[in-house]
Amino acid sequence: MGINNYAYEQNSVHDWIITYKKNSEKQLIDYLTEVCEIQDIEIMEHLTNVQELTRLLTEAYNNKNNRMLDDNFLESIIQFSILHDIGKSRIPEIIVNKPGRLNEFERKIIEMHPLLGVAILKEKTANIHYSSLDLNVAERIILYHHEKWDGTGYPYKIKGNDIPLEARIVAIVDVYDALTAERPYKRAWSKREARQYIFEQRGKHFDPNLVDLLLEII
């Protein structure tokens, strides 16, 4: 076998492995969205937007920090960002889509969805023994994406860098996309309005460094 043929075969095997992993990852994500009954077109559009914004912000963060994130962690953040709100599939729609402010009881129910989401993830992936992605990243995104930089979030009121990076990333892109989308209970904000809100929440709701990065790329 010539050297060129050997190199070609090595590349072919490498490409096959990459394709296999990507197909496995997609099957895993598709499976989880299906079992959580995520079928609403508007919700799926939001999740797709969140995933794309997560990719842009995560890659920008990695580039700014000398590519300190390994490829598996980076890809896990991007792929699992779409699952951040799976816990809401167990919250009554009348509460999730309520027009107007939630009362105290409804707010407490909504704030249960990160814990419900983790429970769903563990239940539905208990018999999954292979994935090139890190399911611990998915768990941290689901559990902590409503924590706030200043410690006023939920469910645990942790703050600052105690909030896992992947959750801080998803938190900011989730809010940005939600602000710019029309919902039964709100109008769509303009990009300018959403950017202004994100800036105002710098160091309050969101990691200041991630705010600066997001505002550079959107």
mmCIF file with all atom_site columns, C-alpha atoms in Angstrom:
data_model
loop_
_atom_site.group_PDB
_atom_site.id
_atom_site.type_symbol
_atom_site.label_atom_id
_atom_site.label_alt_id
_atom_site.label_comp_id
_atom_site.label_asym_id
_atom_site.label_entity_id
_atom_site.label_seq_id
_atom_site.pdbx_PDB_ins_code
_atom_site.Cartn_x
_atom_site.Cartn_y
_atom_site.Cartn_z
_atom_site.occupancy
_atom_site.B_iso_or_equiv
_atom_site.pdbx_formal_charge
_atom_site.auth_seq_id
_atom_site.auth_comp_id
_atom_site.auth_asym_id
_atom_site.auth_atom_id
_atom_site.pdbx_PDB_model_num
ATOM 1   C CA . MET A 1 1   ? 0.000   0.000  0.000  1.00 0.00 ? 1   MET A CA 1
ATOM 2   C CA . GLY A 1 2   ? 1.434   3.363  -0.976 1.00 0.00 ? 2   GLY A CA 1
ATOM 3   C CA . ILE A 1 3   ? 1.861   6.155  1.567  1.00 0.00 ? 3   ILE A CA 1
ATOM 4   C CA . ASN A 1 4   ? -0.759  8.276  -0.159 1.00 0.00 ? 4   ASN A CA 1
ATOM 5   C CA . ASN A 1 5   ? -3.302  5.436  -0.094 1.00 0.00 ? 5   ASN A CA 1
ATOM 6   C CA . TYR A 1 6   ? -2.566  4.786  3.590  1.00 0.00 ? 6   TYR A CA 1
ATOM 7   C CA . ALA A 1 7   ? -3.051  8.474  4.442  1.00 0.00 ? 7   ALA A CA 1
ATOM 8   C CA . TYR A 1 8   ? -6.289  8.463  2.445  1.00 0.00 ? 8   TYR A CA 1
ATOM 9   C CA . GLU A 1 9   ? -7.591  5.427  4.353  1.00 0.00 ? 9   GLU A CA 1
ATOM 10  C CA . GLN A 1 10  ? -6.646  7.007  7.689  1.00 0.00 ? 10  GLN A CA 1
ATOM 11  C CA . ASN A 1 11  ? -8.553  10.164 6.744  1.00 0.00 ? 11  ASN A CA 1
ATOM 12  C CA . SER A 1 12  ? -11.538 8.102  5.608  1.00 0.00 ? 12  SER A CA 1
ATOM 13  C CA . VAL A 1 13  ? -11.677 6.241  8.923  1.00 0.00 ? 13  VAL A CA 1
ATOM 14  C CA . HIS A 1 14  ? -11.350 9.527  10.819 1.00 0.00 ? 14  HIS A CA 1
ATOM 15  C CA . ASP A 1 15  ? -14.178 11.062 8.768  1.00 0.00 ? 15  ASP A CA 1
ATOM 16  C CA . TRP A 1 16  ? -16.338 7.979  9.388  1.00 0.00 ? 16  TRP A CA 1
ATOM 17  C CA . ILE A 1 17  ? -15.773 8.228  13.161 1.00 0.00 ? 17  ILE A CA 1
ATOM 18  C CA . ILE A 1 18  ? -16.656 11.939 13.165 1.00 0.00 ? 18  ILE A CA 1
ATOM 19  C CA . THR A 1 19  ? -19.809 11.269 11.122 1.00 0.00 ? 19  THR A CA 1
ATOM 20  C CA . TYR A 1 20  ? -20.795 8.386  13.413 1.00 0.00 ? 20  TYR A CA 1
ATOM 21  C CA . LYS A 1 21  ? -20.366 10.546 16.509 1.00 0.00 ? 21  LYS A CA 1
ATOM 22  C CA . LYS A 1 22  ? -22.376 13.402 15.029 1.00 0.00 ? 22  LYS A CA 1
ATOM 23  C CA . ASN A 1 23  ? -25.192 11.031 14.036 1.00 0.00 ? 23  ASN A CA 1
ATOM 24  C CA . SER A 1 24  ? -25.184 9.532  17.535 1.00 0.00 ? 24  SER A CA 1
ATOM 25  C CA . GLU A 1 25  ? -25.320 12.987 19.082 1.00 0.00 ? 25  GLU A CA 1
ATOM 26  C CA . LYS A 1 26  ? -28.228 14.007 16.847 1.00 0.00 ? 26  LYS A CA 1
ATOM 27  C CA . GLN A 1 27  ? -30.086 10.788 17.687 1.00 0.00 ? 27  GLN A CA 1
ATOM 28  C CA . LEU A 1 28  ? -29.600 11.458 21.389 1.00 0.00 ? 28  LEU A CA 1
ATOM 29  C CA . ILE A 1 29  ? -30.882 15.039 21.138 1.00 0.00 ? 29  ILE A CA 1
ATOM 30  C CA . ASP A 1 30  ? -33.798 13.980 18.928 1.00 0.00 ? 30  ASP A CA 1
ATOM 31  C CA . TYR A 1 31  ? -34.685 11.240 21.384 1.00 0.00 ? 31  TYR A CA 1
ATOM 32  C CA . LEU A 1 32  ? -34.698 13.594 24.357 1.00 0.00 ? 32  LEU A CA 1
ATOM 33  C CA . THR A 1 33  ? -36.790 16.240 22.602 1.00 0.00 ? 33  THR A CA 1
ATOM 34  C CA . GLU A 1 34  ? -39.242 13.547 21.507 1.00 0.00 ? 34  GLU A CA 1
ATOM 35  C CA . VAL A 1 35  ? -39.698 11.965 24.934 1.00 0.00 ? 35  VAL A CA 1
ATOM 36  C CA . CYS A 1 36  ? -40.190 15.428 26.415 1.00 0.00 ? 36  CYS A CA 1
ATOM 37  C CA . GLU A 1 37  ? -42.858 16.099 23.781 1.00 0.00 ? 37  GLU A CA 1
ATOM 38  C CA . ILE A 1 38  ? -41.171 19.255 22.496 1.00 0.00 ? 38  ILE A CA 1
ATOM 39  C CA . GLN A 1 39  ? -43.193 19.677 19.311 1.00 0.00 ? 39  GLN A CA 1
ATOM 40  C CA . ASP A 1 40  ? -44.518 23.236 19.360 1.00 0.00 ? 40  ASP A CA 1
ATOM 41  C CA . ILE A 1 41  ? -43.170 25.099 16.313 1.00 0.00 ? 41  ILE A CA 1
ATOM 42  C CA . GLU A 1 42  ? -42.504 28.338 18.218 1.00 0.00 ? 42  GLU A CA 1
ATOM 43  C CA . ILE A 1 43  ? -40.693 26.475 20.982 1.00 0.00 ? 43  ILE A CA 1
ATOM 44  C CA . MET A 1 44  ? -38.572 24.528 18.499 1.00 0.00 ? 44  MET A CA 1
ATOM 45  C CA . GLU A 1 45  ? -37.686 27.769 16.717 1.00 0.00 ? 45  GLU A CA 1
ATOM 46  C CA . HIS A 1 46  ? -36.604 29.286 20.033 1.00 0.00 ? 46  HIS A CA 1
ATOM 47  C CA . LEU A 1 47  ? -34.521 26.215 20.907 1.00 0.00 ? 47  LEU A CA 1
ATOM 48  C CA . THR A 1 48  ? -32.842 26.263 17.496 1.00 0.00 ? 48  THR A CA 1
ATOM 49  C CA . ASN A 1 49  ? -32.045 29.964 17.938 1.00 0.00 ? 49  ASN A CA 1
ATOM 50  C CA . VAL A 1 50  ? -30.667 29.324 21.419 1.00 0.00 ? 50  VAL A CA 1
ATOM 51  C CA . GLN A 1 51  ? -28.453 26.562 20.067 1.00 0.00 ? 51  GLN A CA 1
ATOM 52  C CA . GLU A 1 52  ? -27.057 28.762 17.289 1.00 0.00 ? 52  GLU A CA 1
ATOM 53  C CA . LEU A 1 53  ? -26.447 31.688 19.650 1.00 0.00 ? 53  LEU A CA 1
ATOM 54  C CA . THR A 1 54  ? -24.821 29.290 22.107 1.00 0.00 ? 54  THR A CA 1
ATOM 55  C CA . ARG A 1 55  ? -22.485 28.119 19.354 1.00 0.00 ? 55  ARG A CA 1
ATOM 56  C CA . LEU A 1 56  ? -21.518 31.690 18.452 1.00 0.00 ? 56  LEU A CA 1
ATOM 57  C CA . LEU A 1 57  ? -20.993 32.793 22.059 1.00 0.00 ? 57  LEU A CA 1
ATOM 58  C CA . THR A 1 58  ? -19.164 29.644 23.148 1.00 0.00 ? 58  THR A CA 1
ATOM 59  C CA . GLU A 1 59  ? -16.787 29.825 20.209 1.00 0.00 ? 59  GLU A CA 1
ATOM 60  C CA . ALA A 1 60  ? -16.201 33.547 20.808 1.00 0.00 ? 60  ALA A CA 1
ATOM 61  C CA . TYR A 1 61  ? -15.459 32.829 24.489 1.00 0.00 ? 61  TYR A CA 1
ATOM 62  C CA . ASN A 1 62  ? -13.088 30.026 23.550 1.00 0.00 ? 62  ASN A CA 1
ATOM 63  C CA . ASN A 1 63  ? -11.225 32.173 21.041 1.00 0.00 ? 63  ASN A CA 1
ATOM 64  C CA . LYS A 1 64  ? -10.911 35.037 23.520 1.00 0.00 ? 64  LYS A CA 1
ATOM 65  C CA . ASN A 1 65  ? -9.511  32.647 26.146 1.00 0.00 ? 65  ASN A CA 1
ATOM 66  C CA . ASN A 1 66  ? -6.825  30.980 24.018 1.00 0.00 ? 66  ASN A CA 1
ATOM 67  C CA . ARG A 1 67  ? -9.072  28.024 23.158 1.00 0.00 ? 67  ARG A CA 1
ATOM 68  C CA . MET A 1 68  ? -9.058  26.739 26.735 1.00 0.00 ? 68  MET A CA 1
ATOM 69  C CA . LEU A 1 69  ? -12.222 24.645 26.227 1.00 0.00 ? 69  LEU A CA 1
ATOM 70  C CA . ASP A 1 70  ? -11.650 21.161 24.834 1.00 0.00 ? 70  ASP A CA 1
ATOM 71  C CA . ASP A 1 71  ? -13.653 20.104 21.798 1.00 0.00 ? 71  ASP A CA 1
ATOM 72  C CA . ASN A 1 72  ? -15.878 17.635 23.653 1.00 0.00 ? 72  ASN A CA 1
ATOM 73  C CA . PHE A 1 73  ? -16.892 20.201 26.283 1.00 0.00 ? 73  PHE A CA 1
ATOM 74  C CA . LEU A 1 74  ? -17.476 22.835 23.614 1.00 0.00 ? 74  LEU A CA 1
ATOM 75  C CA . GLU A 1 75  ? -19.667 20.536 21.534 1.00 0.00 ? 75  GLU A CA 1
ATOM 76  C CA . SER A 1 76  ? -21.554 19.323 24.611 1.00 0.00 ? 76  SER A CA 1
ATOM 77  C CA . ILE A 1 77  ? -22.512 22.900 25.530 1.00 0.00 ? 77  ILE A CA 1
ATOM 78  C CA . ILE A 1 78  ? -23.728 23.619 22.008 1.00 0.00 ? 78  ILE A CA 1
ATOM 79  C CA . GLN A 1 79  ? -25.684 20.402 21.534 1.00 0.00 ? 79  GLN A CA 1
ATOM 80  C CA . PHE A 1 80  ? -27.282 20.259 24.983 1.00 0.00 ? 80  PHE A CA 1
ATOM 81  C CA . SER A 1 81  ? -28.269 23.935 25.063 1.00 0.00 ? 81  SER A CA 1
ATOM 82  C CA . ILE A 1 82  ? -31.445 22.903 23.246 1.00 0.00 ? 82  ILE A CA 1
ATOM 83  C CA . LEU A 1 83  ? -32.556 20.940 26.333 1.00 0.00 ? 83  LEU A CA 1
ATOM 84  C CA . HIS A 1 84  ? -32.348 23.779 28.846 1.00 0.00 ? 84  HIS A CA 1
ATOM 85  C CA . ASP A 1 85  ? -36.110 24.041 29.424 1.00 0.00 ? 85  ASP A CA 1
ATOM 86  C CA . ILE A 1 86  ? -37.180 20.395 29.143 1.00 0.00 ? 86  ILE A CA 1
ATOM 87  C CA . GLY A 1 87  ? -38.584 20.661 32.669 1.00 0.00 ? 87  GLY A CA 1
ATOM 88  C CA . LYS A 1 88  ? -41.311 22.952 31.371 1.00 0.00 ? 88  LYS A CA 1
ATOM 89  C CA . SER A 1 89  ? -42.831 19.942 29.611 1.00 0.00 ? 89  SER A CA 1
ATOM 90  C CA . ARG A 1 90  ? -44.078 18.934 33.066 1.00 0.00 ? 90  ARG A CA 1
ATOM 91  C CA . ILE A 1 91  ? -45.509 22.374 33.915 1.00 0.00 ? 91  ILE A CA 1
ATOM 92  C CA . PRO A 1 92  ? -49.195 23.033 33.038 1.00 0.00 ? 92  PRO A CA 1
ATOM 93  C CA . GLU A 1 93  ? -49.469 25.019 29.792 1.00 0.00 ? 93  GLU A CA 1
ATOM 94  C CA . ILE A 1 94  ? -51.936 27.389 31.424 1.00 0.00 ? 94  ILE A CA 1
ATOM 95  C CA . ILE A 1 95  ? -49.074 28.561 33.631 1.00 0.00 ? 95  ILE A CA 1
ATOM 96  C CA . VAL A 1 96  ? -46.268 28.448 31.050 1.00 0.00 ? 96  VAL A CA 1
ATOM 97  C CA . ASN A 1 97  ? -48.294 30.496 28.522 1.00 0.00 ? 97  ASN A CA 1
ATOM 98  C CA . LYS A 1 98  ? -50.230 32.683 30.933 1.00 0.00 ? 98  LYS A CA 1
ATOM 99  C CA . PRO A 1 99  ? -50.742 36.239 29.615 1.00 0.00 ? 99  PRO A CA 1
ATOM 100 C CA . GLY A 1 100 ? -49.751 38.670 32.329 1.00 0.00 ? 100 GLY A CA 1
ATOM 101 C CA . ARG A 1 101 ? -47.842 38.261 35.564 1.00 0.00 ? 101 ARG A CA 1
ATOM 102 C CA . LEU A 1 102 ? -47.751 34.993 37.467 1.00 0.00 ? 102 LEU A CA 1
ATOM 103 C CA . ASN A 1 103 ? -49.033 34.915 41.027 1.00 0.00 ? 103 ASN A CA 1
ATOM 104 C CA . GLU A 1 104 ? -46.778 33.656 43.827 1.00 0.00 ? 104 GLU A CA 1
ATOM 105 C CA . PHE A 1 105 ? -48.059 30.081 43.609 1.00 0.00 ? 105 PHE A CA 1
ATOM 106 C CA . GLU A 1 106 ? -47.613 29.951 39.828 1.00 0.00 ? 106 GLU A CA 1
ATOM 107 C CA . ARG A 1 107 ? -44.137 31.437 40.117 1.00 0.00 ? 107 ARG A CA 1
ATOM 108 C CA . LYS A 1 108 ? -43.092 28.715 42.571 1.00 0.00 ? 108 LYS A CA 1
ATOM 109 C CA . ILE A 1 109 ? -44.351 26.055 40.155 1.00 0.00 ? 109 ILE A CA 1
ATOM 110 C CA . ILE A 1 110 ? -42.426 27.597 37.236 1.00 0.00 ? 110 ILE A CA 1
ATOM 111 C CA . GLU A 1 111 ? -39.284 27.733 39.357 1.00 0.00 ? 111 GLU A CA 1
ATOM 112 C CA . MET A 1 112 ? -39.483 23.968 39.793 1.00 0.00 ? 112 MET A CA 1
ATOM 113 C CA . HIS A 1 113 ? -38.748 23.332 36.120 1.00 0.00 ? 113 HIS A CA 1
ATOM 114 C CA . PRO A 1 114 ? -34.935 23.118 36.399 1.00 0.00 ? 114 PRO A CA 1
ATOM 115 C CA . LEU A 1 115 ? -35.288 20.368 39.012 1.00 0.00 ? 115 LEU A CA 1
ATOM 116 C CA . LEU A 1 116 ? -37.962 18.636 36.952 1.00 0.00 ? 116 LEU A CA 1
ATOM 117 C CA . GLY A 1 117 ? -35.719 18.890 33.905 1.00 0.00 ? 117 GLY A CA 1
ATOM 118 C CA . VAL A 1 118 ? -32.823 17.151 35.637 1.00 0.00 ? 118 VAL A CA 1
ATOM 119 C CA . ALA A 1 119 ? -35.158 14.406 36.825 1.00 0.00 ? 119 ALA A CA 1
ATOM 120 C CA . ILE A 1 120 ? -36.391 13.907 33.241 1.00 0.00 ? 120 ILE A CA 1
ATOM 121 C CA . LEU A 1 121 ? -32.832 13.838 31.892 1.00 0.00 ? 121 LEU A CA 1
ATOM 122 C CA . LYS A 1 122 ? -31.748 11.181 34.390 1.00 0.00 ? 122 LYS A CA 1
ATOM 123 C CA . GLU A 1 123 ? -34.854 9.094  33.822 1.00 0.00 ? 123 GLU A CA 1
ATOM 124 C CA . LYS A 1 124 ? -34.657 9.160  30.043 1.00 0.00 ? 124 LYS A CA 1
ATOM 125 C CA . THR A 1 125 ? -30.899 8.601  29.774 1.00 0.00 ? 125 THR A CA 1
ATOM 126 C CA . ALA A 1 126 ? -30.539 5.931  32.483 1.00 0.00 ? 126 ALA A CA 1
ATOM 127 C CA . ASN A 1 127 ? -30.017 3.201  29.875 1.00 0.00 ? 127 ASN A CA 1
ATOM 128 C CA . ILE A 1 128 ? -27.896 5.228  27.452 1.00 0.00 ? 128 ILE A CA 1
ATOM 129 C CA . HIS A 1 129 ? -24.354 3.907  27.740 1.00 0.00 ? 129 HIS A CA 1
ATOM 130 C CA . TYR A 1 130 ? -22.670 5.638  24.835 1.00 0.00 ? 130 TYR A CA 1
ATOM 131 C CA . SER A 1 131 ? -22.441 9.207  23.792 1.00 0.00 ? 131 SER A CA 1
ATOM 132 C CA . SER A 1 132 ? -19.460 11.277 22.744 1.00 0.00 ? 132 SER A CA 1
ATOM 133 C CA . LEU A 1 133 ? -21.168 14.137 24.584 1.00 0.00 ? 133 LEU A CA 1
ATOM 134 C CA . ASP A 1 134 ? -20.989 14.753 28.329 1.00 0.00 ? 134 ASP A CA 1
ATOM 135 C CA . LEU A 1 135 ? -24.414 14.356 29.923 1.00 0.00 ? 135 LEU A CA 1
ATOM 136 C CA . ASN A 1 136 ? -23.114 16.151 33.026 1.00 0.00 ? 136 ASN A CA 1
ATOM 137 C CA . VAL A 1 137 ? -22.956 19.303 30.895 1.00 0.00 ? 137 VAL A CA 1
ATOM 138 C CA . ALA A 1 138 ? -26.622 18.832 29.992 1.00 0.00 ? 138 ALA A CA 1
ATOM 139 C CA . GLU A 1 139 ? -27.507 18.441 33.661 1.00 0.00 ? 139 GLU A CA 1
ATOM 140 C CA . ARG A 1 140 ? -25.677 21.613 34.672 1.00 0.00 ? 140 ARG A CA 1
ATOM 141 C CA . ILE A 1 141 ? -27.277 23.626 31.861 1.00 0.00 ? 141 ILE A CA 1
ATOM 142 C CA . ILE A 1 142 ? -30.764 22.452 32.820 1.00 0.00 ? 142 ILE A CA 1
ATOM 143 C CA . LEU A 1 143 ? -30.258 22.927 36.549 1.00 0.00 ? 143 LEU A CA 1
ATOM 144 C CA . TYR A 1 144 ? -28.439 26.261 36.670 1.00 0.00 ? 144 TYR A CA 1
ATOM 145 C CA . HIS A 1 145 ? -29.510 28.322 33.627 1.00 0.00 ? 145 HIS A CA 1
ATOM 146 C CA . HIS A 1 146 ? -31.881 30.432 35.759 1.00 0.00 ? 146 HIS A CA 1
ATOM 147 C CA . GLU A 1 147 ? -29.247 31.343 38.332 1.00 0.00 ? 147 GLU A CA 1
ATOM 148 C CA . LYS A 1 148 ? -28.122 34.977 38.204 1.00 0.00 ? 148 LYS A CA 1
ATOM 149 C CA . TRP A 1 149 ? -24.674 36.503 38.473 1.00 0.00 ? 149 TRP A CA 1
ATOM 150 C CA . ASP A 1 150 ? -25.704 38.499 41.571 1.00 0.00 ? 150 ASP A CA 1
ATOM 151 C CA . GLY A 1 151 ? -27.196 35.476 43.360 1.00 0.00 ? 151 GLY A CA 1
ATOM 152 C CA . THR A 1 152 ? -30.880 36.354 42.994 1.00 0.00 ? 152 THR A CA 1
ATOM 153 C CA . GLY A 1 153 ? -31.779 33.528 40.592 1.00 0.00 ? 153 GLY A CA 1
ATOM 154 C CA . TYR A 1 154 ? -33.158 30.051 41.197 1.00 0.00 ? 154 TYR A CA 1
ATOM 155 C CA . PRO A 1 155 ? -33.271 27.257 42.246 1.00 0.00 ? 155 PRO A CA 1
ATOM 156 C CA . TYR A 1 156 ? -30.211 27.622 44.537 1.00 0.00 ? 156 TYR A CA 1
ATOM 157 C CA . LYS A 1 157 ? -29.353 31.353 44.412 1.00 0.00 ? 157 LYS A CA 1
ATOM 158 C CA . ILE A 1 158 ? -25.707 30.685 43.646 1.00 0.00 ? 158 ILE A CA 1
ATOM 159 C CA . LYS A 1 159 ? -23.750 33.533 42.102 1.00 0.00 ? 159 LYS A CA 1
ATOM 160 C CA . GLY A 1 160 ? -20.776 34.594 40.029 1.00 0.00 ? 160 GLY A CA 1
ATOM 161 C CA . ASN A 1 161 ? -18.325 31.966 38.886 1.00 0.00 ? 161 ASN A CA 1
ATOM 162 C CA . ASP A 1 162 ? -20.015 29.393 41.126 1.00 0.00 ? 162 ASP A CA 1
ATOM 163 C CA . ILE A 1 163 ? -22.544 29.136 38.286 1.00 0.00 ? 163 ILE A CA 1
ATOM 164 C CA . PRO A 1 164 ? -21.116 26.713 35.714 1.00 0.00 ? 164 PRO A CA 1
ATOM 165 C CA . LEU A 1 165 ? -19.889 28.405 32.542 1.00 0.00 ? 165 LEU A CA 1
ATOM 166 C CA . GLU A 1 166 ? -22.214 26.402 30.301 1.00 0.00 ? 166 GLU A CA 1
ATOM 167 C CA . ALA A 1 167 ? -25.243 27.573 32.313 1.00 0.00 ? 167 ALA A CA 1
ATOM 168 C CA . ARG A 1 168 ? -24.082 31.210 32.234 1.00 0.00 ? 168 ARG A CA 1
ATOM 169 C CA . ILE A 1 169 ? -23.765 31.025 28.457 1.00 0.00 ? 169 ILE A CA 1
ATOM 170 C CA . VAL A 1 170 ? -27.187 29.482 27.904 1.00 0.00 ? 170 VAL A CA 1
ATOM 171 C CA . ALA A 1 171 ? -28.775 31.889 30.395 1.00 0.00 ? 171 ALA A CA 1
ATOM 172 C CA . ILE A 1 172 ? -27.854 34.994 28.435 1.00 0.00 ? 172 ILE A CA 1
ATOM 173 C CA . VAL A 1 173 ? -28.686 33.676 24.945 1.00 0.00 ? 173 VAL A CA 1
ATOM 174 C CA . ASP A 1 174 ? -31.969 32.206 26.208 1.00 0.00 ? 174 ASP A CA 1
ATOM 175 C CA . VAL A 1 175 ? -33.101 35.582 27.531 1.00 0.00 ? 175 VAL A CA 1
ATOM 176 C CA . TYR A 1 176 ? -31.926 37.465 24.444 1.00 0.00 ? 176 TYR A CA 1
ATOM 177 C CA . ASP A 1 177 ? -33.843 35.222 22.061 1.00 0.00 ? 177 ASP A CA 1
ATOM 178 C CA . ALA A 1 178 ? -36.925 35.163 24.288 1.00 0.00 ? 178 ALA A CA 1
ATOM 179 C CA . LEU A 1 179 ? -36.995 38.965 24.356 1.00 0.00 ? 179 LEU A CA 1
ATOM 180 C CA . THR A 1 180 ? -36.885 39.247 20.562 1.00 0.00 ? 180 THR A CA 1
ATOM 181 C CA . ALA A 1 181 ? -39.638 36.640 20.014 1.00 0.00 ? 181 ALA A CA 1
ATOM 182 C CA . GLU A 1 182 ? -43.386 37.243 20.108 1.00 0.00 ? 182 GLU A CA 1
ATOM 183 C CA . ARG A 1 183 ? -45.264 35.197 22.682 1.00 0.00 ? 183 ARG A CA 1
ATOM 184 C CA . PRO A 1 184 ? -48.958 34.935 23.657 1.00 0.00 ? 184 PRO A CA 1
ATOM 185 C CA . TYR A 1 185 ? -48.138 37.072 26.705 1.00 0.00 ? 185 TYR A CA 1
ATOM 186 C CA . LYS A 1 186 ? -45.714 39.640 25.139 1.00 0.00 ? 186 LYS A CA 1
ATOM 187 C CA . ARG A 1 187 ? -44.719 41.502 22.004 1.00 0.00 ? 187 ARG A CA 1
ATOM 188 C CA . ALA A 1 188 ? -41.378 40.917 20.324 1.00 0.00 ? 188 ALA A CA 1
ATOM 189 C CA . TRP A 1 189 ? -38.738 43.406 21.428 1.00 0.00 ? 189 TRP A CA 1
ATOM 190 C CA . SER A 1 190 ? -36.559 45.053 18.817 1.00 0.00 ? 190 SER A CA 1
ATOM 191 C CA . LYS A 1 191 ? -32.918 44.022 18.634 1.00 0.00 ? 191 LYS A CA 1
ATOM 192 C CA . ARG A 1 192 ? -31.966 47.434 20.012 1.00 0.00 ? 192 ARG A CA 1
ATOM 193 C CA . GLU A 1 193 ? -34.287 47.054 23.017 1.00 0.00 ? 193 GLU A CA 1
ATOM 194 C CA . ALA A 1 194 ? -33.010 43.550 23.731 1.00 0.00 ? 194 ALA A CA 1
ATOM 195 C CA . ARG A 1 195 ? -29.360 44.635 23.496 1.00 0.00 ? 195 ARG A CA 1
ATOM 196 C CA . GLN A 1 196 ? -30.056 47.512 25.888 1.00 0.00 ? 196 GLN A CA 1
ATOM 197 C CA . TYR A 1 197 ? -31.681 45.177 28.414 1.00 0.00 ? 197 TYR A CA 1
ATOM 198 C CA . ILE A 1 198 ? -28.784 42.718 28.218 1.00 0.00 ? 198 ILE A CA 1
ATOM 199 C CA . PHE A 1 199 ? -26.358 45.592 28.814 1.00 0.00 ? 199 PHE A CA 1
ATOM 200 C CA . GLU A 1 200 ? -28.371 46.859 31.792 1.00 0.00 ? 200 GLU A CA 1
ATOM 201 C CA . GLN A 1 201 ? -28.221 43.372 33.326 1.00 0.00 ? 201 GLN A CA 1
ATOM 202 C CA . ARG A 1 202 ? -24.422 43.232 33.080 1.00 0.00 ? 202 ARG A CA 1
ATOM 203 C CA . GLY A 1 203 ? -23.134 42.107 36.487 1.00 0.00 ? 203 GLY A CA 1
ATOM 204 C CA . LYS A 1 204 ? -26.699 41.629 37.748 1.00 0.00 ? 204 LYS A CA 1
ATOM 205 C CA . HIS A 1 205 ? -28.390 38.820 35.860 1.00 0.00 ? 205 HIS A CA 1
ATOM 206 C CA . PHE A 1 206 ? -25.489 38.004 33.552 1.00 0.00 ? 206 PHE A CA 1
ATOM 207 C CA . ASP A 1 207 ? -21.744 37.382 33.610 1.00 0.00 ? 207 ASP A CA 1
ATOM 208 C CA . PRO A 1 208 ? -20.201 40.763 32.602 1.00 0.00 ? 208 PRO A CA 1
ATOM 209 C CA . ASN A 1 209 ? -17.637 39.154 30.303 1.00 0.00 ? 209 ASN A CA 1
ATOM 210 C CA . LEU A 1 210 ? -20.306 37.187 28.463 1.00 0.00 ? 210 LEU A CA 1
ATOM 211 C CA . VAL A 1 211 ? -22.428 40.323 28.072 1.00 0.00 ? 211 VAL A CA 1
ATOM 212 C CA . ASP A 1 212 ? -19.517 42.106 26.399 1.00 0.00 ? 212 ASP A CA 1
ATOM 213 C CA . LEU A 1 213 ? -18.902 39.162 24.084 1.00 0.00 ? 213 LEU A CA 1
ATOM 214 C CA . LEU A 1 214 ? -22.556 38.708 23.147 1.00 0.00 ? 214 LEU A CA 1
ATOM 215 C CA . LEU A 1 215 ? -22.975 42.383 22.315 1.00 0.00 ? 215 LEU A CA 1
ATOM 216 C CA . GLU A 1 216 ? -19.972 42.097 19.994 1.00 0.00 ? 216 GLU A CA 1
ATOM 217 C CA . ILE A 1 217 ? -21.392 39.212 17.974 1.00 0.00 ? 217 ILE A CA 1
ATOM 218 C CA . ILE A 1 218 ? -25.127 39.978 17.663 1.00 0.00 ? 218 ILE A CA 1
#
